[in-house]
mmCIF file with all atom_site columns, C-alpha atoms in Angstrom:
data_model
loop_
_atom_site.group_PDB
_atom_site.id
_atom_site.type_symbol
_atom_site.label_atom_id
_atom_site.label_alt_id
_atom_site.label_comp_id
_atom_site.label_asym_id
_atom_site.label_entity_id
_atom_site.label_seq_id
_atom_site.pdbx_PDB_ins_code
_atom_site.Cartn_x
_atom_site.Cartn_y
_atom_site.Cartn_z
_atom_site.occupancy
_atom_site.B_iso_or_equiv
_atom_site.pdbx_formal_charge
_atom_site.auth_seq_id
_atom_site.auth_comp_id
_atom_site.auth_asym_id
_atom_site.auth_atom_id
_atom_site.pdbx_PDB_model_num
ATOM 1   C CA . MET H 1 1   ? 0.177   -1.129  1.329   1.00 0.00 ? 1   MET H CA 1
ATOM 2   C CA . VAL H 1 2   ? -0.852  0.949   -2.248  1.00 0.00 ? 2   VAL H CA 1
ATOM 3   C CA . GLY H 1 3   ? -2.921  3.972   -0.990  1.00 0.00 ? 3   GLY H CA 1
ATOM 4   C CA . PHE H 1 4   ? -5.335  2.130   2.004   1.00 0.00 ? 4   PHE H CA 1
ATOM 5   C CA . ASP H 1 5   ? -5.467  3.007   5.572   1.00 0.00 ? 5   ASP H CA 1
ATOM 6   C CA . THR H 1 6   ? -5.312  0.491   7.660   1.00 0.00 ? 6   THR H CA 1
ATOM 7   C CA . LYS H 1 7   ? -7.306  2.448   10.416  1.00 0.00 ? 7   LYS H CA 1
ATOM 8   C CA . LEU H 1 8   ? -10.131 2.103   8.141   1.00 0.00 ? 8   LEU H CA 1
ATOM 9   C CA . LEU H 1 9   ? -10.585 -1.604  8.765   1.00 0.00 ? 9   LEU H CA 1
ATOM 10  C CA . GLU H 1 10  ? -11.185 -0.594  12.858  1.00 0.00 ? 10  GLU H CA 1
ATOM 11  C CA . ARG H 1 11  ? -14.984 0.030   11.271  1.00 0.00 ? 11  ARG H CA 1
ATOM 12  C CA . LEU H 1 12  ? -15.163 -2.887  9.135   1.00 0.00 ? 12  LEU H CA 1
ATOM 13  C CA . LYS H 1 13  ? -16.640 -6.156  10.198  1.00 0.00 ? 13  LYS H CA 1
ATOM 14  C CA . PRO H 1 14  ? -15.610 -8.881  8.738   1.00 0.00 ? 14  PRO H CA 1
ATOM 15  C CA . THR H 1 15  ? -18.264 -11.286 7.107   1.00 0.00 ? 15  THR H CA 1
ATOM 16  C CA . GLY H 1 16  ? -15.957 -14.494 6.761   1.00 0.00 ? 16  GLY H CA 1
ATOM 17  C CA . GLU H 1 17  ? -15.881 -14.312 3.220   1.00 0.00 ? 17  GLU H CA 1
ATOM 18  C CA . THR H 1 18  ? -12.355 -15.271 1.917   1.00 0.00 ? 18  THR H CA 1
ATOM 19  C CA . ARG H 1 19  ? -11.352 -15.886 -1.857  1.00 0.00 ? 19  ARG H CA 1
ATOM 20  C CA . THR H 1 20  ? -7.461  -16.099 -3.140  1.00 0.00 ? 20  THR H CA 1
ATOM 21  C CA . LEU H 1 21  ? -5.289  -14.669 -5.331  1.00 0.00 ? 21  LEU H CA 1
ATOM 22  C CA . GLY H 1 22  ? -1.898  -15.791 -6.454  1.00 0.00 ? 22  GLY H CA 1
ATOM 23  C CA . GLY H 1 23  ? -1.945  -17.889 -3.209  1.00 0.00 ? 23  GLY H CA 1
ATOM 24  C CA . LEU H 1 24  ? -2.949  -15.220 -0.731  1.00 0.00 ? 24  LEU H CA 1
ATOM 25  C CA . ARG H 1 25  ? -5.683  -15.502 1.577   1.00 0.00 ? 25  ARG H CA 1
ATOM 26  C CA . PHE H 1 26  ? -8.028  -12.515 1.533   1.00 0.00 ? 26  PHE H CA 1
ATOM 27  C CA . VAL H 1 27  ? -11.313 -11.809 4.134   1.00 0.00 ? 27  VAL H CA 1
ATOM 28  C CA . ARG H 1 28  ? -14.000 -9.495  3.387   1.00 0.00 ? 28  ARG H CA 1
ATOM 29  C CA . TYR H 1 29  ? -14.854 -6.461  5.717   1.00 0.00 ? 29  TYR H CA 1
ATOM 30  C CA . ALA H 1 30  ? -17.879 -4.765  4.600   1.00 0.00 ? 30  ALA H CA 1
ATOM 31  C CA . ALA H 1 31  ? -19.184 -1.442  5.662   1.00 0.00 ? 31  ALA H CA 1
ATOM 32  C CA . THR H 1 32  ? -20.547 -0.806  8.837   1.00 0.00 ? 32  THR H CA 1
ATOM 33  C CA . ALA H 1 33  ? -22.658 2.220   9.736   1.00 0.00 ? 33  ALA H CA 1
ATOM 34  C CA . LYS H 1 34  ? -18.890 4.027   11.626  1.00 0.00 ? 34  LYS H CA 1
ATOM 35  C CA . ALA H 1 35  ? -17.815 3.254   8.262   1.00 0.00 ? 35  ALA H CA 1
ATOM 36  C CA . ALA H 1 36  ? -20.310 4.937   5.524   1.00 0.00 ? 36  ALA H CA 1
ATOM 37  C CA . VAL H 1 37  ? -17.689 6.075   3.519   1.00 0.00 ? 37  VAL H CA 1
ATOM 38  C CA . SER H 1 38  ? -16.455 3.071   2.495   1.00 0.00 ? 38  SER H CA 1
ATOM 39  C CA . GLN H 1 39  ? -17.680 0.078   0.152   1.00 0.00 ? 39  GLN H CA 1
ATOM 40  C CA . GLY H 1 40  ? -15.452 -2.660  2.281   1.00 0.00 ? 40  GLY H CA 1
ATOM 41  C CA . ALA H 1 41  ? -12.531 -3.987  1.780   1.00 0.00 ? 41  ALA H CA 1
ATOM 42  C CA . TRP H 1 42  ? -10.704 -8.048  0.637   1.00 0.00 ? 42  TRP H CA 1
ATOM 43  C CA . TRP H 1 43  ? -7.665  -7.907  3.015   1.00 0.00 ? 43  TRP H CA 1
ATOM 44  C CA . ASN H 1 44  ? -4.887  -10.166 4.369   1.00 0.00 ? 44  ASN H CA 1
ATOM 45  C CA . ALA H 1 45  ? -3.103  -9.872  7.710   1.00 0.00 ? 45  ALA H CA 1
ATOM 46  C CA . ASP H 1 46  ? -0.748  -11.338 7.252   1.00 0.00 ? 46  ASP H CA 1
ATOM 47  C CA . GLN H 1 47  ? 0.773   -9.518  4.378   1.00 0.00 ? 47  GLN H CA 1
ATOM 48  C CA . ALA H 1 48  ? -0.678  -6.027  5.425   1.00 0.00 ? 48  ALA H CA 1
ATOM 49  C CA . LEU H 1 49  ? -2.331  -5.655  1.863   1.00 0.00 ? 49  LEU H CA 1
ATOM 50  C CA . PRO H 1 50  ? -5.397  -5.317  0.388   1.00 0.00 ? 50  PRO H CA 1
ATOM 51  C CA . SER H 1 51  ? -6.454  -6.978  -2.826  1.00 0.00 ? 51  SER H CA 1
ATOM 52  C CA . SER H 1 52  ? -9.462  -4.560  -2.808  1.00 0.00 ? 52  SER H CA 1
ATOM 53  C CA . PHE H 1 53  ? -11.398 -1.922  -1.435  1.00 0.00 ? 53  PHE H CA 1
ATOM 54  C CA . VAL H 1 54  ? -13.597 1.509   -2.173  1.00 0.00 ? 54  VAL H CA 1
ATOM 55  C CA . MET H 1 55  ? -12.648 4.616   -0.052  1.00 0.00 ? 55  MET H CA 1
ATOM 56  C CA . ALA H 1 56  ? -14.357 8.161   -0.211  1.00 0.00 ? 56  ALA H CA 1
ATOM 57  C CA . ASP H 1 57  ? -13.302 11.466  1.355   1.00 0.00 ? 57  ASP H CA 1
ATOM 58  C CA . ALA H 1 58  ? -13.911 15.124  1.021   1.00 0.00 ? 58  ALA H CA 1
ATOM 59  C CA . GLY H 1 59  ? -10.901 14.760  -1.911  1.00 0.00 ? 59  GLY H CA 1
ATOM 60  C CA . GLY H 1 60  ? -12.566 11.830  -4.184  1.00 0.00 ? 60  GLY H CA 1
ATOM 61  C CA . LEU H 1 61  ? -13.390 8.135   -4.345  1.00 0.00 ? 61  LEU H CA 1
ATOM 62  C CA . THR H 1 62  ? -10.005 5.986   -4.507  1.00 0.00 ? 62  THR H CA 1
ATOM 63  C CA . ARG H 1 63  ? -10.699 2.268   -5.618  1.00 0.00 ? 63  ARG H CA 1
ATOM 64  C CA . LEU H 1 64  ? -7.826  -0.477  -5.699  1.00 0.00 ? 64  LEU H CA 1
ATOM 65  C CA . SER H 1 65  ? -8.491  -4.223  -7.386  1.00 0.00 ? 65  SER H CA 1
ATOM 66  C CA . LEU H 1 66  ? -5.590  -5.901  -7.510  1.00 0.00 ? 66  LEU H CA 1
ATOM 67  C CA . GLN H 1 67  ? -5.399  -8.279  -10.855 1.00 0.00 ? 67  GLN H CA 1
ATOM 68  C CA . ARG H 1 68  ? -2.373  -11.114 -9.700  1.00 0.00 ? 68  ARG H CA 1
ATOM 69  C CA . VAL H 1 69  ? -0.269  -11.301 -6.976  1.00 0.00 ? 69  VAL H CA 1
ATOM 70  C CA . ARG H 1 70  ? 2.537   -13.296 -7.055  1.00 0.00 ? 70  ARG H CA 1
ATOM 71  C CA . SER H 1 71  ? 5.551   -14.059 -4.502  1.00 0.00 ? 71  SER H CA 1
ATOM 72  C CA . GLY H 1 72  ? 9.553   -13.163 -4.445  1.00 0.00 ? 72  GLY H CA 1
ATOM 73  C CA . ALA H 1 73  ? 11.000  -9.743  -5.407  1.00 0.00 ? 73  ALA H CA 1
ATOM 74  C CA . ASP H 1 74  ? 13.622  -8.826  -7.582  1.00 0.00 ? 74  ASP H CA 1
ATOM 75  C CA . LEU H 1 75  ? 16.421  -8.159  -4.416  1.00 0.00 ? 75  LEU H CA 1
ATOM 76  C CA . ALA H 1 76  ? 18.969  -5.671  -7.731  1.00 0.00 ? 76  ALA H CA 1
ATOM 77  C CA . LEU H 1 77  ? 15.302  -3.022  -6.204  1.00 0.00 ? 77  LEU H CA 1
ATOM 78  C CA . LEU H 1 78  ? 15.790  -3.785  -2.759  1.00 0.00 ? 78  LEU H CA 1
ATOM 79  C CA . ARG H 1 79  ? 20.263  -2.662  -2.809  1.00 0.00 ? 79  ARG H CA 1
ATOM 80  C CA . PRO H 1 80  ? 20.884  0.648   -1.888  1.00 0.00 ? 80  PRO H CA 1
ATOM 81  C CA . PRO H 1 81  ? 19.893  3.669   -4.241  1.00 0.00 ? 81  PRO H CA 1
ATOM 82  C CA . ALA H 1 82  ? 23.415  4.608   -3.953  1.00 0.00 ? 82  ALA H CA 1
ATOM 83  C CA . SER H 1 83  ? 24.639  1.484   -5.408  1.00 0.00 ? 83  SER H CA 1
ATOM 84  C CA . ARG H 1 84  ? 21.830  1.821   -7.762  1.00 0.00 ? 84  ARG H CA 1
ATOM 85  C CA . PHE H 1 85  ? 22.479  4.662   -9.167  1.00 0.00 ? 85  PHE H CA 1
ATOM 86  C CA . PRO H 1 86  ? 25.716  5.314   -8.846  1.00 0.00 ? 86  PRO H CA 1
ATOM 87  C CA . THR H 1 87  ? 25.975  8.391   -11.002 1.00 0.00 ? 87  THR H CA 1
ATOM 88  C CA . TYR H 1 88  ? 22.893  9.976   -8.796  1.00 0.00 ? 88  TYR H CA 1
ATOM 89  C CA . ARG H 1 89  ? 24.361  12.942  -6.602  1.00 0.00 ? 89  ARG H CA 1
ATOM 90  C CA . VAL H 1 90  ? 22.801  13.297  -2.986  1.00 0.00 ? 90  VAL H CA 1
ATOM 91  C CA . ILE H 1 91  ? 22.944  16.753  -1.723  1.00 0.00 ? 91  ILE H CA 1
ATOM 92  C CA . ASP H 1 92  ? 21.984  17.666  1.741   1.00 0.00 ? 92  ASP H CA 1
ATOM 93  C CA . LEU H 1 93  ? 20.521  20.909  2.013   1.00 0.00 ? 93  LEU H CA 1
ATOM 94  C CA . ALA H 1 94  ? 22.701  22.402  3.925   1.00 0.00 ? 94  ALA H CA 1
ATOM 95  C CA . ASP H 1 95  ? 25.922  21.378  2.147   1.00 0.00 ? 95  ASP H CA 1
ATOM 96  C CA . TRP H 1 96  ? 24.490  23.535  -0.039  1.00 0.00 ? 96  TRP H CA 1
ATOM 97  C CA . LEU H 1 97  ? 24.043  26.698  2.158   1.00 0.00 ? 97  LEU H CA 1
ATOM 98  C CA . GLU H 1 98  ? 27.336  26.621  2.938   1.00 0.00 ? 98  GLU H CA 1
ATOM 99  C CA . ARG H 1 99  ? 28.710  26.557  -0.219  1.00 0.00 ? 99  ARG H CA 1
ATOM 100 C CA . HIS H 1 100 ? 26.693  29.553  -1.424  1.00 0.00 ? 100 HIS H CA 1
#
């Protein structure tokens, strides 16, 4: 969810405003007094995806804004890592310790 804390939605209020990006409909959520750390978010519940948000905490400010959304996925990237990287070796720490 690109760094978005979904718990933040509980402290935001849906405004009824919508916008579309890449065929997905996003609803604007505004900050309330309980959510003073945020300036709000645009959220698509079906995809569990924010199109933009601003969050502030002790660590600083996080700002995200999607510029483009497209459907589909590269199925090659969804294959198991062992088949995508056949020369990559996985070492279990317990196995490594037994050999040393």
